[in-house]
XYZ file of C-alpha atoms in Angstrom:
528
model
C 6.245 97.021 98.162
C 4.616 94.265 96.671
C 3.112 96.777 94.025
C 6.766 96.919 92.514
C 6.529 93.132 91.312
C 3.021 93.199 90.311
C 1.289 93.364 87.142
C -0.622 96.579 86.596
C -4.267 95.900 87.396
C -3.607 93.894 90.543
C -4.342 95.397 93.900
C -3.741 94.520 97.615
C -5.662 95.195 100.777
C -3.569 94.769 103.695
C -4.301 94.152 107.395
C -7.158 96.044 108.730
C -8.621 97.049 105.679
C -8.893 93.763 104.438
C -10.789 92.256 107.653
C -12.982 95.257 107.812
C -13.779 94.909 103.892
C -14.228 91.011 104.334
C -16.782 91.783 107.859
C -18.577 94.547 106.278
C -19.338 92.497 103.205
C -20.520 89.531 105.192
C -22.364 91.435 107.934
C -24.429 93.240 105.264
C -25.449 90.122 103.608
C -26.540 88.525 106.867
C -28.481 91.806 107.560
C -30.320 91.588 104.219
C -31.852 88.225 104.838
C -32.250 88.207 108.662
C -36.040 89.750 108.369
C -37.059 86.833 106.775
C -36.256 84.509 109.720
C -38.844 82.660 111.852
C -42.601 82.471 111.507
C -43.516 86.043 111.629
C -40.464 87.060 108.926
C -41.054 89.050 106.050
C -40.751 88.224 102.183
C -38.625 89.974 99.547
C -39.552 90.566 95.586
C -36.512 89.666 93.420
C -37.047 91.253 90.172
C -34.879 90.609 87.520
C -33.488 93.483 85.131
C -32.117 91.877 82.297
C -33.159 92.760 78.968
C -34.429 89.492 78.022
C -35.565 88.182 81.870
C -38.266 90.991 83.669
C -39.587 88.174 85.697
C -40.371 88.625 89.415
C -40.651 86.133 92.438
C -41.745 86.833 95.656
C -39.675 84.699 98.491
C -38.860 84.430 102.224
C -36.184 81.331 101.331
C -32.883 82.626 102.378
C -30.924 80.195 99.459
C -33.300 81.588 96.891
C -32.725 85.379 97.662
C -28.913 84.776 98.399
C -28.441 83.085 94.856
C -30.328 85.741 93.162
C -27.759 88.497 94.188
C -24.586 89.319 92.430
C -21.598 90.198 94.488
C -18.375 91.467 94.370
C -17.229 90.932 98.210
C -15.238 87.965 98.494
C -16.697 87.044 102.275
C -20.243 87.666 101.264
C -19.878 85.104 98.442
C -18.810 82.581 101.502
C -22.246 83.391 103.079
C -23.779 82.648 99.460
C -21.800 79.287 99.513
C -22.849 78.056 103.012
C -26.496 79.005 102.470
C -26.365 76.948 98.967
C -24.709 73.939 100.790
C -27.347 73.948 103.765
C -30.034 74.132 101.143
C -28.471 71.264 99.171
C -27.695 68.995 102.548
C -30.686 69.494 104.450
C -33.141 71.838 102.878
C -33.924 73.970 105.847
C -32.025 76.617 107.888
C -30.775 78.613 104.781
C -31.256 82.007 106.480
C -30.313 80.692 110.195
C -26.633 79.844 108.855
C -26.255 82.810 107.250
C -27.628 84.914 109.963
C -25.258 83.167 112.666
C -22.168 83.475 110.371
C -23.171 87.321 110.457
C -23.502 87.724 114.156
C -20.374 85.816 114.874
C -18.468 88.283 112.497
C -20.107 91.345 114.648
C -18.719 90.167 117.732
C -15.382 89.325 116.200
C -15.072 92.983 115.135
C -15.975 94.145 118.628
C -13.096 91.681 119.873
C -10.690 92.943 117.229
C -11.034 96.128 118.130
C -10.142 95.317 121.819
C -6.785 94.111 120.415
C -7.518 90.194 120.744
C -5.604 88.279 117.982
C -7.790 86.604 115.404
C -6.186 83.163 116.156
C -7.171 83.431 119.747
C -10.761 84.130 118.929
C -10.815 81.194 116.637
C -9.227 79.093 119.363
C -12.362 80.204 121.609
C -14.781 79.663 118.990
C -13.425 75.858 118.494
C -13.620 75.459 122.320
C -17.498 76.996 122.475
C -18.341 74.846 119.412
C -17.545 71.894 120.699
C -19.439 72.587 124.021
C -22.542 73.936 121.939
C -22.540 70.681 120.068
C -22.506 68.628 123.192
C -25.164 70.296 124.491
C -27.339 69.984 121.551
C -26.608 66.083 121.251
C -27.518 65.768 124.719
C -30.733 67.625 124.175
C -31.768 65.385 121.437
C -34.987 63.057 121.088
C -35.387 59.753 119.215
C -38.633 58.182 118.604
C -37.563 56.305 115.565
C -38.423 52.807 117.543
C -42.030 53.583 117.638
C -43.865 54.280 114.531
C -46.927 56.356 115.507
C -44.446 58.726 117.550
C -42.048 59.189 114.597
C -44.695 60.014 112.504
C -46.077 62.354 115.066
C -42.255 64.197 115.117
C -42.262 64.243 111.357
C -45.183 66.377 111.239
C -44.184 68.421 114.156
C -40.838 69.157 111.999
C -42.997 69.777 108.953
C -45.450 72.612 110.415
C -42.174 74.108 112.050
C -40.516 74.438 108.546
C -43.633 75.472 106.738
C -44.579 78.144 109.788
C -42.150 80.648 108.216
C -43.200 80.055 104.621
C -46.201 81.291 102.250
C -48.310 78.204 103.490
C -48.181 78.906 107.115
C -52.014 79.230 107.420
C -52.487 75.695 105.723
C -49.461 74.309 107.561
C -51.178 71.097 108.986
C -52.745 70.345 105.582
C -49.621 70.615 103.779
C -47.433 69.002 106.658
C -49.546 66.400 106.034
C -48.973 65.828 102.434
C -45.478 66.131 102.836
C -45.122 63.527 105.427
C -47.408 60.969 103.506
C -45.284 61.815 100.538
C -42.136 60.878 102.599
C -43.229 57.646 104.367
C -44.428 56.437 100.921
C -40.577 56.473 100.152
C -39.985 53.442 102.532
C -36.648 55.039 103.648
C -35.093 54.911 99.960
C -35.032 59.142 100.108
C -34.891 59.393 96.301
C -36.961 62.625 96.008
C -37.306 61.905 92.611
C -40.090 59.363 93.492
C -42.167 62.699 94.747
C -43.012 64.760 91.806
C -44.325 68.281 92.240
C -46.862 69.637 89.879
C -48.141 73.197 89.517
C -51.379 73.944 88.463
C -52.624 77.516 88.521
C -56.454 78.183 89.705
C -58.191 77.316 92.556
C -56.822 77.534 96.231
C -53.809 76.273 97.861
C -55.998 74.521 100.099
C -57.108 72.576 96.750
C -53.843 71.047 96.322
C -53.644 67.286 97.130
C -51.576 64.062 96.859
C -52.267 61.740 94.049
C -50.959 58.265 94.561
C -49.469 57.449 91.121
C -47.293 59.700 88.555
C -48.667 62.617 86.641
C -47.209 63.432 83.450
C -48.111 67.001 81.985
C -48.387 65.718 78.508
C -51.093 64.526 75.749
C -51.628 61.340 74.311
C -51.587 61.200 70.258
C -54.876 61.492 68.451
C -57.088 58.758 68.017
C -55.043 56.544 70.568
C -56.446 54.782 73.595
C -56.967 56.873 76.348
C -56.825 54.118 79.134
C -54.840 51.400 79.123
C -54.448 48.661 82.019
C -51.242 46.473 82.610
C -49.240 48.667 80.669
C -45.749 47.822 79.237
C -44.015 50.915 78.590
C -40.931 51.554 76.081
C -39.220 54.452 77.306
C -37.120 56.149 74.556
C -34.852 58.700 73.500
C -34.844 58.411 70.024
C -35.832 60.926 66.710
C -39.226 59.880 65.505
C -39.244 62.846 62.737
C -39.199 61.620 59.038
C -35.487 60.122 58.476
C -33.958 62.437 56.024
C -30.386 62.983 54.546
C -28.809 64.789 57.482
C -24.842 65.116 55.766
C -23.923 68.675 56.149
C -23.943 70.624 52.763
C -25.490 67.640 50.778
C -27.512 68.046 47.706
C -30.013 65.763 45.992
C -30.715 66.461 42.316
C -33.414 64.626 40.476
C -34.776 65.166 37.048
C -38.350 64.436 37.711
C -41.068 64.913 40.310
C -41.625 60.978 40.674
C -38.134 60.701 41.804
C -38.866 63.223 44.936
C -41.874 60.860 45.513
C -39.631 57.834 45.550
C -37.504 59.525 48.074
C -40.078 60.480 50.275
C -41.571 56.903 50.169
C -38.139 55.527 50.808
C -37.986 57.682 53.806
C -41.581 56.669 55.093
C -40.145 53.420 54.563
C -37.600 53.560 57.039
C -39.953 55.134 59.672
C -42.386 52.356 59.459
C -39.662 49.659 59.815
C -38.456 51.591 62.659
C -42.175 51.748 64.299
C -42.217 47.840 63.470
C -39.248 47.501 65.551
C -40.597 49.429 68.300
C -43.903 47.375 68.845
C -42.118 44.198 68.411
C -40.804 44.594 71.952
C -44.477 43.667 73.123
C -45.267 47.237 74.335
C -48.588 48.603 74.893
C -47.457 52.180 75.438
C -44.352 54.282 73.733
C -43.070 57.649 75.551
C -40.530 59.505 73.871
C -38.181 61.968 75.092
C -38.611 63.642 71.616
C -41.264 64.972 69.131
C -43.155 61.830 67.433
C -44.430 63.306 63.958
C -47.627 62.563 62.066
C -46.665 59.306 60.416
C -45.167 57.172 63.440
C -48.118 58.612 65.282
C -50.749 57.124 62.641
C -48.886 53.729 62.733
C -48.690 53.391 66.347
C -52.726 54.362 66.319
C -53.718 51.784 63.805
C -51.734 49.142 66.093
C -53.655 50.337 69.386
C -50.089 51.817 70.903
C -50.296 54.775 73.213
C -47.609 57.125 72.016
C -46.596 60.079 74.412
C -44.297 62.576 73.057
C -41.857 65.415 74.354
C -41.317 64.076 77.889
C -38.411 66.226 78.446
C -35.141 64.635 79.858
C -36.224 65.338 83.542
C -39.498 63.575 82.905
C -38.022 60.671 80.966
C -35.284 59.906 83.880
C -38.047 60.239 86.681
C -40.496 57.818 84.645
C -37.649 55.105 84.285
C -36.781 55.695 87.816
C -40.696 55.291 89.164
C -41.747 52.577 86.300
C -38.616 50.314 86.503
C -37.499 50.819 83.004
C -34.652 51.758 80.855
C -34.236 54.532 78.487
C -33.451 53.021 74.965
C -32.057 54.859 71.800
C -31.749 51.350 69.367
C -34.240 48.952 69.057
C -32.515 45.703 67.513
C -32.422 43.887 70.705
C -35.579 43.539 72.499
C -34.088 40.854 74.553
C -31.917 43.605 76.294
C -34.546 45.688 77.046
C -36.224 46.583 80.333
C -39.600 47.957 80.183
C -41.396 50.065 82.536
C -44.774 48.682 84.390
C -47.622 50.129 86.008
C -51.475 48.812 86.601
C -53.175 51.604 84.571
C -52.629 54.728 82.292
C -55.303 57.043 81.826
C -56.271 60.854 81.112
C -57.508 62.516 84.097
C -58.303 66.096 84.502
C -57.056 68.571 86.961
C -58.840 71.981 86.497
C -59.048 72.974 83.261
C -56.358 70.769 81.754
C -55.796 66.791 80.924
C -52.628 65.085 82.116
C -51.892 61.492 82.025
C -52.052 59.502 85.265
C -49.611 56.212 85.520
C -51.210 54.308 88.707
C -49.664 51.272 90.495
C -46.271 51.565 89.233
C -43.279 49.236 89.739
C -41.773 51.541 92.117
C -44.807 51.348 94.553
C -43.458 54.693 96.452
C -43.827 56.796 93.182
C -46.397 59.689 94.250
C -47.296 63.506 93.090
C -48.075 66.538 94.768
C -50.674 68.567 92.941
C -50.303 72.183 93.759
C -53.146 74.671 93.291
C -52.815 78.485 93.419
C -53.905 81.800 92.409
C -50.896 82.871 90.429
C -47.428 81.553 89.261
C -45.668 83.400 92.061
C -47.568 81.875 94.674
C -47.127 78.507 93.149
C -43.768 78.983 92.890
C -43.166 79.935 96.285
C -45.439 77.015 97.340
C -43.207 74.539 95.614
C -40.161 76.242 97.502
C -41.465 75.639 100.772
C -42.851 72.136 100.078
C -39.447 71.225 98.799
C -37.513 72.504 102.087
C -40.375 70.481 104.037
C -39.624 67.218 101.784
C -36.026 67.730 102.090
C -35.922 68.250 106.073
C -38.237 65.018 106.316
C -36.000 62.996 104.250
C -33.129 64.200 106.397
C -34.949 63.249 109.577
C -35.481 59.648 108.282
C -31.756 59.433 107.915
C -31.272 60.989 111.256
C -34.165 60.366 113.251
C -32.904 62.643 116.238
C -35.194 65.697 116.719
C -34.545 68.932 119.167
C -36.996 71.688 120.187
C -37.145 74.791 118.578
C -38.219 78.316 118.964
C -34.953 79.479 120.116
C -34.821 76.979 122.604
C -31.704 75.043 121.590
C -30.021 78.114 120.968
C -30.354 79.384 124.406
C -29.560 76.010 125.845
C -26.197 75.816 123.616
C -25.259 79.426 124.822
C -25.851 78.336 128.199
C -23.601 75.420 128.155
C -20.922 77.728 126.834
C -21.470 80.327 129.499
C -20.641 77.677 132.123
C -17.680 76.771 130.520
C -16.509 80.274 130.418
C -16.338 80.273 134.131
C -13.467 77.728 134.060
C -11.531 78.843 131.118
C -8.475 81.126 131.776
C -7.025 83.624 129.290
C -8.883 85.879 126.389
C -10.222 82.627 124.893
C -13.018 82.913 127.337
C -14.019 86.352 125.735
C -14.146 84.481 122.527
C -16.468 82.096 123.815
C -18.898 84.256 125.678
C -19.029 86.443 122.064
C -19.892 82.872 120.797
C -22.811 82.550 123.092
C -23.913 86.138 122.741
C -24.104 85.451 118.891
C -26.273 82.471 119.302
C -28.794 84.440 121.820
C -29.064 87.070 118.682
C -31.161 84.242 116.902
C -34.214 84.344 119.001
C -34.029 87.930 119.451
C -33.880 88.348 115.711
C -37.054 86.024 115.621
C -39.075 88.091 118.369
C -37.942 91.316 116.877
C -39.298 90.193 113.365
C -42.584 89.426 115.225
C -42.820 92.824 116.565
C -42.192 91.837 120.023
C -39.646 93.094 122.588
C -36.996 90.911 122.055
C -34.613 91.983 125.456
C -37.797 91.146 127.526
C -38.312 87.858 125.699
C -34.783 86.564 125.783
C -34.179 87.655 129.199
C -37.282 85.588 129.921
C -35.984 82.603 128.358
C -32.776 82.724 129.869
C -34.094 82.877 133.242
C -36.420 79.910 132.519
C -33.598 77.637 131.536
C -31.568 78.652 134.239
C -34.452 77.575 136.328
C -34.171 73.928 134.544
C -37.157 74.461 132.221
C -34.954 73.037 129.176
C -37.595 72.704 126.429
C -38.910 76.365 126.772
C -38.517 78.729 124.035
C -40.420 81.617 122.065
C -44.118 80.983 121.338
C -44.468 83.387 118.476
C -48.329 83.258 118.417
C -49.018 84.745 121.985
C -45.796 86.896 122.434
C -44.213 85.009 125.180
C -42.479 82.022 126.323
C -43.800 78.282 126.180
C -43.141 74.908 126.456
C -41.871 73.481 123.018
C -42.960 70.272 123.765
C -46.736 71.013 124.384
C -46.511 73.684 121.549
C -45.211 70.945 119.110
C -42.528 73.067 117.862
C -39.663 70.777 116.819
C -36.806 71.147 114.456
C -34.160 68.435 112.777
C -31.126 67.598 114.744
C -29.150 67.252 111.811
C -30.667 70.809 110.151
C -29.307 72.659 113.276
C -25.994 70.948 113.594
C -25.090 72.027 110.149
C -26.112 75.238 110.872
C -23.922 75.532 114.061
C -20.985 73.772 112.135
C -21.223 75.583 109.015
C -21.612 78.990 110.211
C -19.010 78.748 112.813
C -16.405 77.092 110.156
C -17.024 80.044 107.460
C -17.202 82.691 110.303
C -13.628 81.226 111.144
C -12.683 81.488 107.766
C -13.532 85.011 106.902
C -11.802 85.740 110.486
C -8.271 84.526 109.742
C -8.233 87.108 106.188
C -5.209 89.403 106.462
C -4.771 90.304 102.818
C -7.289 90.676 99.892
C -5.484 90.449 96.294
C -7.665 91.369 93.555
C -6.298 90.055 90.100
C -6.934 91.541 86.567
C -7.721 88.859 84.197
C -4.563 88.440 81.649
C -4.699 90.041 78.642
C -5.023 87.887 75.409
C -1.964 88.871 72.833
C -2.976 90.783 69.935
C -6.788 91.056 71.170
C -7.576 87.688 69.538
C -8.990 84.399 70.924
């Protein structure tokens, strides 16, 4: 009926067709990434096939995989969005949130086939979510009052996060790097102060934490290679010769002497600009843009270290760690705040020279130097380390931790099952389906490790029923074990975000009954 009133190119999927399309799209995306879940998860190769970009990356990071896929299904895009938000908010749990949402929709499909209304399912899910959240909060441990125990908690969380990544075999070493870097922030949680520098060559184990800031740039020719008690002027200004830059302008001269005069005038203006810069009292000048030969030679004569082409990201980060401001004009030295550090020197990493800024005004600044055999390994190691750093900073904000290895999922499912017994009506069926979806997560983790998931999950349920509330999956021995003894811990904030985001997204997709596709409005006359 609606078609009579709609423009050509507009289509409507109604009722069962719309719901089926949404379910199938979201479940397909969840199935795509679920093999990457857990410490024994598999990797994906992402190969771009555009004419100008044929790069390849190897990863098992859920957010990276989902962001790389071009999708046409609206419900599948919702899963990609929640994975991206999880990555921005916490850094870890991106695969878990997509898989849990897919499992909830799989359960909802069975309930709808039993003629249970979507609103009834959503109501039951809300009750189940509340019970699960209460059980999750009751299982938390907070050791923030004891620095030694809290550091150990952070180390356990970092090890758990890194155990599913490329660096799993060196996870203790990289967990130490990540915890040391985050503890240097002293609670500021500004990850701009932690720089990750990738240098091909060597092994992953050769990576290290540099207490200071490394800049992958070159010092000007003939300039000092080491300066102590550095006064740093950070700038974003043009340091090429000032030319006439009026569009369409033309200069006519009647002799070569006049050309030489124009060039000399341009050089005089650049000399004047350099003198203004030196008048600030700086002994290091770092510019976002290029520094041409003439200004470089002037800085060399005056004993000033000049560093060019520190890109925008680099110059902003330098401003943060040295306490300086980025300036573009130099007429008022009294209004300029310069950056400070104890020493600037040139150091070698492998075969490459980089500039090290030690003793920065912001004492928490540090650089993690990653070494590895190839760019693909370095990229994946950087993603792994970024996840660990993000989840650790989230834990510093909210210091509560929970047990990993499927422990909390079974705990939450058990709490929901207890409430189902006293809940009348069809809502109880929806609550039971929520508990089944939660139990699917440890089952998938076990399957990915090549173990018998049905056997392990039933053993885990029995252990929790007998009061062993800290038991989870020991993926290295194919059995169940005490997560406290094994040191498998996760951030409470990460798990809470997974629970809330996945259930809310699944509820939103569940409530869809029409999908309306609109063609873009055609422009009149075919022009712009």
